[in-house]
Short mmCIF file of C-alpha atoms and ligand atoms in Angstrom, two decimals:
data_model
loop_
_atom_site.label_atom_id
_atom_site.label_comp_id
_atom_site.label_asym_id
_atom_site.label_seq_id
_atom_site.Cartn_x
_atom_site.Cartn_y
_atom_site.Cartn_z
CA UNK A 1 82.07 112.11 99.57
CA UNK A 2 83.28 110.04 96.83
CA UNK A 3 87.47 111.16 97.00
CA UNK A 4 88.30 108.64 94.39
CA UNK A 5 86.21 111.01 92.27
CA UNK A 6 89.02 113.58 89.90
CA UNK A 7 86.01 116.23 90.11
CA UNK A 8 85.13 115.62 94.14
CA UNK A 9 89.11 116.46 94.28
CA UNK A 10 88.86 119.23 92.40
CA UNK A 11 86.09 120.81 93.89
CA UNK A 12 87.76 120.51 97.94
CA UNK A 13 91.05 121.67 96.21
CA UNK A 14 89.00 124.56 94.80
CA UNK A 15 87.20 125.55 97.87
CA UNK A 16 90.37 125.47 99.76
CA UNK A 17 92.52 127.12 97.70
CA UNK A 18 95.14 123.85 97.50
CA UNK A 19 97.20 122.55 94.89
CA UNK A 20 99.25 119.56 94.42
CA UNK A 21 103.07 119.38 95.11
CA UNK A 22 105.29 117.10 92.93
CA UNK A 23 107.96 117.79 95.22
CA UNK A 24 105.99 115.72 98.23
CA UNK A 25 105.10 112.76 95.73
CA UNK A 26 101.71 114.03 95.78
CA UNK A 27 99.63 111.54 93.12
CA UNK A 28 96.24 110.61 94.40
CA UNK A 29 94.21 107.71 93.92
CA UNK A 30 91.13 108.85 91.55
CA UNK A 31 90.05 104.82 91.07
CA UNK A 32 87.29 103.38 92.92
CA UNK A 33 88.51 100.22 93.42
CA UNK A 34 91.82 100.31 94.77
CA UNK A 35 91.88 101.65 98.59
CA UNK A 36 89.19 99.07 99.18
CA UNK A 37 91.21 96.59 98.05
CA UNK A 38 94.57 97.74 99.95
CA UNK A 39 92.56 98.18 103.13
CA UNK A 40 91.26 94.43 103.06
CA UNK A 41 94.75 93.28 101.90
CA UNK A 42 96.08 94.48 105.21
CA UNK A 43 93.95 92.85 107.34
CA UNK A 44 92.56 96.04 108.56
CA UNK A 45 89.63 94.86 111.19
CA UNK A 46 87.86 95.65 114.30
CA UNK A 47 90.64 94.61 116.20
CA UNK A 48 93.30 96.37 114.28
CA UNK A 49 94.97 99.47 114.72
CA UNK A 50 96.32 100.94 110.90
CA UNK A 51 99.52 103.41 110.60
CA UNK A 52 99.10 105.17 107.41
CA UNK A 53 102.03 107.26 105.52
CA UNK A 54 100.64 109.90 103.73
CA UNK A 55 96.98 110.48 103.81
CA UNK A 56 96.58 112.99 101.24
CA UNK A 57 93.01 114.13 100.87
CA UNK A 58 91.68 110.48 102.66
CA UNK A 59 90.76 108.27 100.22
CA UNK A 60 92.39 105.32 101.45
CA UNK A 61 92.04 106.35 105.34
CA UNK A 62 88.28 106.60 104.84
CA UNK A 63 88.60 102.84 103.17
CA UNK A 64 90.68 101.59 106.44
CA UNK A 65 88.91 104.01 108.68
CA UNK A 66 85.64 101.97 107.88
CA UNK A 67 87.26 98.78 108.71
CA UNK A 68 89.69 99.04 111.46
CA UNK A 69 89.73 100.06 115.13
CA UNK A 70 91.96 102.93 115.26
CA UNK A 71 93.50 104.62 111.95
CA UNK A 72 96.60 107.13 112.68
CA UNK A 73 97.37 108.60 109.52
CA UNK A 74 101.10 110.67 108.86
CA UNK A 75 100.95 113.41 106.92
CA UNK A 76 103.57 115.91 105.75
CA UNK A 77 101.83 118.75 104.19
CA UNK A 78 99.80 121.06 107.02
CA UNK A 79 98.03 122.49 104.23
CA UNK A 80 96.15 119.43 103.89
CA UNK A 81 94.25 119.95 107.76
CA UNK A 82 91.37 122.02 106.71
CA UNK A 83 90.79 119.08 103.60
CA UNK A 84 91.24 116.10 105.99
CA UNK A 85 89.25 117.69 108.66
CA UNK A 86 86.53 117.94 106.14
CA UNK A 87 86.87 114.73 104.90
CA UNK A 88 87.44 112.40 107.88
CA UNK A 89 85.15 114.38 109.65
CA UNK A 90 82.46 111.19 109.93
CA UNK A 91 84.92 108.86 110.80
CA UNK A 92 85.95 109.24 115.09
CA UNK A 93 88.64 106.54 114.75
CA UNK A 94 90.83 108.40 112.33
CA UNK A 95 93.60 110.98 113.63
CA UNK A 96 96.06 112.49 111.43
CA UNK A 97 99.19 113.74 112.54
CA UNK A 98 100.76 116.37 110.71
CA UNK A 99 104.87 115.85 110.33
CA UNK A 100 107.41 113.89 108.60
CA UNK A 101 107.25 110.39 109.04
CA UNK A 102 110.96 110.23 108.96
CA UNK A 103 110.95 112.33 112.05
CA UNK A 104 108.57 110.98 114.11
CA UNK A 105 108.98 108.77 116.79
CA UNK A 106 106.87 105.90 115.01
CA UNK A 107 107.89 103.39 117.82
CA UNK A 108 106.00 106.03 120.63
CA UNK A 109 103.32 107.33 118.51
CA UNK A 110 101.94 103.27 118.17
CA UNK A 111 102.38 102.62 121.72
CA UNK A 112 100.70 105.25 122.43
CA UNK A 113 97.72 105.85 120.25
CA UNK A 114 97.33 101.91 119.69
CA UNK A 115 97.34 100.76 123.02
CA UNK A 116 93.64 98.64 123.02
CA UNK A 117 94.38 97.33 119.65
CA UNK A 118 95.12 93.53 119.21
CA UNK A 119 97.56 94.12 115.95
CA UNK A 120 98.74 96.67 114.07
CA UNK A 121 99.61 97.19 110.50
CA UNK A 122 100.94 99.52 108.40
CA UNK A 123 99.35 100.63 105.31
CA UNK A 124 100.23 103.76 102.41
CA UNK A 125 100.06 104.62 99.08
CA UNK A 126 103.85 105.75 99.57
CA UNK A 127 105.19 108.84 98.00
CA UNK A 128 107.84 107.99 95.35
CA UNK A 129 110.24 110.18 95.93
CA UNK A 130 111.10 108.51 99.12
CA UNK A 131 109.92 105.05 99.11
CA UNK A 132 112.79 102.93 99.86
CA UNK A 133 114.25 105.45 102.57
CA UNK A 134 110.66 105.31 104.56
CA UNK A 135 110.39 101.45 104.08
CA UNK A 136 113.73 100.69 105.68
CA UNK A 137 113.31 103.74 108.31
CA UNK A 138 109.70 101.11 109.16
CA UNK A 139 111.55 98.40 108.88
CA UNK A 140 115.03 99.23 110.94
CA UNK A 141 112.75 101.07 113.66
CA UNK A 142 111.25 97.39 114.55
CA UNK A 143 107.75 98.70 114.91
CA UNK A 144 105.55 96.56 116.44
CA UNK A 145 103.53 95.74 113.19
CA UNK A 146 102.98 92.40 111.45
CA UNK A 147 102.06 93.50 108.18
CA UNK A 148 103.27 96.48 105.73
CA UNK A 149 100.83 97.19 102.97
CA UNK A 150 102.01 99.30 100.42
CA UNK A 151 102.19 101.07 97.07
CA UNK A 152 104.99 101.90 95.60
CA UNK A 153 106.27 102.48 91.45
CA UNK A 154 106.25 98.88 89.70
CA UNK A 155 110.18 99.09 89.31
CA UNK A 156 110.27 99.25 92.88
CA UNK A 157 108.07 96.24 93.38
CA UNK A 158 109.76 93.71 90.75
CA UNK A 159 113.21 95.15 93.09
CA UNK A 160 111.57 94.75 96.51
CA UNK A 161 109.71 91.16 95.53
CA UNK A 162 112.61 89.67 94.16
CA UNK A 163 114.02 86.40 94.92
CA UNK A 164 117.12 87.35 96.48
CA UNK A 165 119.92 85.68 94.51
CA UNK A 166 117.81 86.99 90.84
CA UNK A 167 118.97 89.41 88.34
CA UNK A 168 116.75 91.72 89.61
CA UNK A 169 117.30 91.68 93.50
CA UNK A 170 119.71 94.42 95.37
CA UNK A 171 121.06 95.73 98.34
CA UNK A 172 117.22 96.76 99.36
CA UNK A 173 116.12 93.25 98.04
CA UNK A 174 117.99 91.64 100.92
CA UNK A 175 118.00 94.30 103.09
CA UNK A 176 113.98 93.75 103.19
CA UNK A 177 114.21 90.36 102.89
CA UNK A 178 116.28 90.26 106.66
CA UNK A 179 113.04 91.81 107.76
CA UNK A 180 110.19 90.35 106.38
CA UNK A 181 108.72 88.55 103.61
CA UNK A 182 107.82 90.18 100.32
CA UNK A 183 104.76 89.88 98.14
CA UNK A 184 103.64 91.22 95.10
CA UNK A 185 99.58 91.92 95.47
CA UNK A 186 98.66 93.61 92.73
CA UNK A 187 99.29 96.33 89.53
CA UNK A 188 97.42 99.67 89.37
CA UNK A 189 98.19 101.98 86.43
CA UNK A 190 99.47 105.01 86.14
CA UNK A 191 95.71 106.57 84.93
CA UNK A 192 94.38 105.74 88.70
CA UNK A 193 96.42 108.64 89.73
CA UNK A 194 95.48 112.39 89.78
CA UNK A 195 98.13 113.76 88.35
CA UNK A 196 99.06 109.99 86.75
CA UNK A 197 102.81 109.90 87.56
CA UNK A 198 105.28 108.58 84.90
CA UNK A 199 104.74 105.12 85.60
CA UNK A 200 102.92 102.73 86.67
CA UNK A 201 102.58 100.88 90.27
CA UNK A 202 102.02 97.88 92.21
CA UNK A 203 100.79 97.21 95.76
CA UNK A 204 103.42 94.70 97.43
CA UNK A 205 102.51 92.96 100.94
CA UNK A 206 105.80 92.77 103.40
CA UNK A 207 105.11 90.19 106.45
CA UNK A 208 106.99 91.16 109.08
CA UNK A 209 109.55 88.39 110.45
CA UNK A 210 109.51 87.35 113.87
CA UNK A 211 113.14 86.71 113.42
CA UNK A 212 115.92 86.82 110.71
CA UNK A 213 115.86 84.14 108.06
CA UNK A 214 119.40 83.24 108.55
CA UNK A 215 121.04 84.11 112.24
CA UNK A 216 123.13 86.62 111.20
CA UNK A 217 126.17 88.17 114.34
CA UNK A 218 126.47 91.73 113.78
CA UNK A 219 123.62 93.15 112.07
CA UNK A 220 125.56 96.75 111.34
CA UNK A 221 128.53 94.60 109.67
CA UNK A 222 125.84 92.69 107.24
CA UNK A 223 124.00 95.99 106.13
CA UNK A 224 127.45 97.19 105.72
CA UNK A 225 128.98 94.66 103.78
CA UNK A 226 125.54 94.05 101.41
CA UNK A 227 125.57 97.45 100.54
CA UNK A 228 129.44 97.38 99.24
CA UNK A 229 128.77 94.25 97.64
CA UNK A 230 125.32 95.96 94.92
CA UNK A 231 126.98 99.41 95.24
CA UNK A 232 128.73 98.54 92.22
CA UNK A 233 126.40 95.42 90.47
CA UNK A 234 128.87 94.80 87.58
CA UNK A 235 132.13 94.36 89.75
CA UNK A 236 133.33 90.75 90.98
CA UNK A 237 132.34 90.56 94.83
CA UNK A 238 136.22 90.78 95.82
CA UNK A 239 136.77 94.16 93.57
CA UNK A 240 133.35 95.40 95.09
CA UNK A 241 133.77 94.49 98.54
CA UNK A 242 137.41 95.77 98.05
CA UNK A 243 136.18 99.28 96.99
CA UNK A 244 132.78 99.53 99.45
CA UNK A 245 134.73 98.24 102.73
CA UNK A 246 138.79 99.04 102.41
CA UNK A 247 139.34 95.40 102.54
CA UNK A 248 142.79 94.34 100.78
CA UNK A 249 141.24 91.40 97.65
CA UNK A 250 143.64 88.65 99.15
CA UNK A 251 142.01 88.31 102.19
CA UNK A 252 138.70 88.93 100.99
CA UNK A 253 139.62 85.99 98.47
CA UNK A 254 140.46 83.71 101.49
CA UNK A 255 137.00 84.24 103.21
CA UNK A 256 135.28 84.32 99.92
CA UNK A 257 136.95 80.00 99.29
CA UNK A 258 136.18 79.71 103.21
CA UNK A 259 132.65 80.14 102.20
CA UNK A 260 132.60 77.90 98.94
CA UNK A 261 131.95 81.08 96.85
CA UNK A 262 133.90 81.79 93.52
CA UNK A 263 136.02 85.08 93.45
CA UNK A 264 133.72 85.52 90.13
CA UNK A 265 130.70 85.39 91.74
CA UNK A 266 128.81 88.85 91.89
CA UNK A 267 126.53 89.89 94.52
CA UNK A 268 122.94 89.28 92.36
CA UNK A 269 124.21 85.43 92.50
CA UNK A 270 124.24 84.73 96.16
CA UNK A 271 121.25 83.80 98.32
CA UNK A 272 120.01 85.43 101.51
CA UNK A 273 121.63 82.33 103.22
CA UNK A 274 125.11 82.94 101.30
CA UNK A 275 124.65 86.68 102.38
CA UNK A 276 124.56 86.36 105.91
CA UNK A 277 127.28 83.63 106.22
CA UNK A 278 129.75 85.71 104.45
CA UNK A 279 128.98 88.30 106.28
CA UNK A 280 129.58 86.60 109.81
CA UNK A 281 132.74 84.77 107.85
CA UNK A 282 134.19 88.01 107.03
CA UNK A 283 133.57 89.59 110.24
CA UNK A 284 135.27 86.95 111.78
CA UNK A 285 138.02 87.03 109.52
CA UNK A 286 138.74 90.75 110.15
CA UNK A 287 138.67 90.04 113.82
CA UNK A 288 141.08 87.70 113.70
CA UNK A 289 143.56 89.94 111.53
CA UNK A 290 142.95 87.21 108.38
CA UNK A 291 141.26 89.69 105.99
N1 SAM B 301 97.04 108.50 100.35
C1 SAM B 301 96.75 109.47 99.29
C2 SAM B 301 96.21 108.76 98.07
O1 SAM B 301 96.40 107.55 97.98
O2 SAM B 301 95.63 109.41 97.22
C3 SAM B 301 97.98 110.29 98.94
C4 SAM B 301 99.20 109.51 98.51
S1 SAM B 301 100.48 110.52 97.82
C5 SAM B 301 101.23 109.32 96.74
C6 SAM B 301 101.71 110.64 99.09
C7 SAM B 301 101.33 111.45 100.31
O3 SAM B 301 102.44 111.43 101.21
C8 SAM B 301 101.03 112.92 100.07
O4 SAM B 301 99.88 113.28 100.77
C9 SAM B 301 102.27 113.65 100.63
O5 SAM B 301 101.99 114.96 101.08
C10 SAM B 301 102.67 112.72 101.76
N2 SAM B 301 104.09 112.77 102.15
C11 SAM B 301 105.17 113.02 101.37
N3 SAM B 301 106.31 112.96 102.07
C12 SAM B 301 105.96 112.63 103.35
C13 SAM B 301 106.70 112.43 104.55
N4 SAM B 301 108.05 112.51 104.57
N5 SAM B 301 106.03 112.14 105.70
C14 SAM B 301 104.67 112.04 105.68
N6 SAM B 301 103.92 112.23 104.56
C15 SAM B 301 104.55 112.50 103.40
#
């Protein structure tokens, strides 16, 4: 069944009486050559075992049910089972699992369904609505993955693949960045998508980190004090840090020279590295009563 087809869609939505929800960020792929090309960028193989977000009707689980071991696919919307059960029907290694993949215990579901597999990976054509939230719930959960594969709006990817320290990185920017390492694969436009959303997307490759760029002492403290320092982008770091964490702007002026960073400087300018050392200088400031 060709599911990147708009009339093969059509017809299974016909015959079972579906239709799409906006609400649930429900754009499907209707172009031939995109979930084969996700499902190799993954590194989907006979080895693998694949967590997928968000099947939909199956297009791209068919593409990584061909390829990998095992393919465990989330979805939200139980009026999708009679569709998928259709559609996956040839392919033994694919389970879905209806719920929401906010809910789920990812961290059990992959030790348990993906037991005989020699690596997993994640990959999803993510819905929109709640990208970032489900990237960092992946992320923060410390799944034993090495590889997220995903799409997501192009806004999203220029924010998630930038350099931290650019113009155009923010509190997610280095929040991902602590985690793994980001990559921009590859555009798709908004026409591959039935409906075609707004905009258009990109699929971005995050490899997971075996350990944090930059050691960083209290992990809660750093997500903390990054996301004070982009909550408000156009403030100086001491007026935004002053606002986002209660701290008096004396004493964060003190850490801030401590650190060799101006009281001018604003958030977008500091690297990863600059992140995580204020962050431990601050906490340790604080401690001590200096801040
Ligand atoms: N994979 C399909 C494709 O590429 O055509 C569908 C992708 S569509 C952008 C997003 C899918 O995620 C929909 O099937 C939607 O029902 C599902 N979804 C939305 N919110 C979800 C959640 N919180 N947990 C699991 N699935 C969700």
């Amino acid at each position: 069944m060709d599911l990147w087809n708009a009339a093969t869609i059509r017809d299974l939505f016909a015959r079972h009486g579906f239709s799409f929800s906006g609400k649930l960020g429900q754009n499907f792929l209707v172009n031939p050559s995109v979930c084969p090309r996700m499902a190799q960028a993954c590194g989907a193989g006979p080895e693998t075992g694949v967590l997928e977000i968000g099947p939909g009707v199956g297009v791209l689980t068919v593409e990584l049910s061909k390829r990998a071991k095992k393919v465990v696919a989330v979805e939200i919307d139980r009026r999708l089972k009679p569709l998928l059960k259709e559609t996956l029907s040839p392919y033994e290694n694919a389970e879905v699992v209806f719920g929401d993949v906010m809910e789920l215990e990812l961290n059990a579901l992959l030790r348990e369904r993906f037991l005989d597999c020699k690596e997993v990976v994640v990959c999803a054509n993510l819905p929109y609505y709640i990208t970032s939230p489900i990237l960092m719930h992946l992320l923060e959960s410390r799944l034993p993955v090495s590889r997220v594969t995903v799409m997501v709006q192009k806004e999203a990817a220029a924010r998630l693949c930038a350099p931290v320290g650019s113009r155009e990185s923010g509190a997610v920017t280095a929040a991902v960045n602590y985690y793994a390492r980001a990559e921009k694969l590859f555009s798709v436009s908004a026409g591959s998508f039935l409906p075609p959303p707004k905009v258009d997307s990109a699929v971005i490759s995050l490899e997971i980190r075996e350990k944090p760029p930059f050691p960083v002492d209290d992990e809660a403290y750093f997500f903390r004090m990054v996301k004070a320092a982009f909550a408000q982008r156009r403030k100086t770091l001491p007026n935004a840090l002053s606002a986002g964490m209660g701290l008096p702007k004396a004493g964060l002026n003190r850490t801030l020279d401590r650190c060799g960073i101006s009281p001018t400087a604003r958030a977008e300018s500091l690297s990863m590295e600059a992140l995580c050392e204020l962050a431990n200088q601050l906490k340790r400031d604080q401690s001590a009563g200096g801040v």
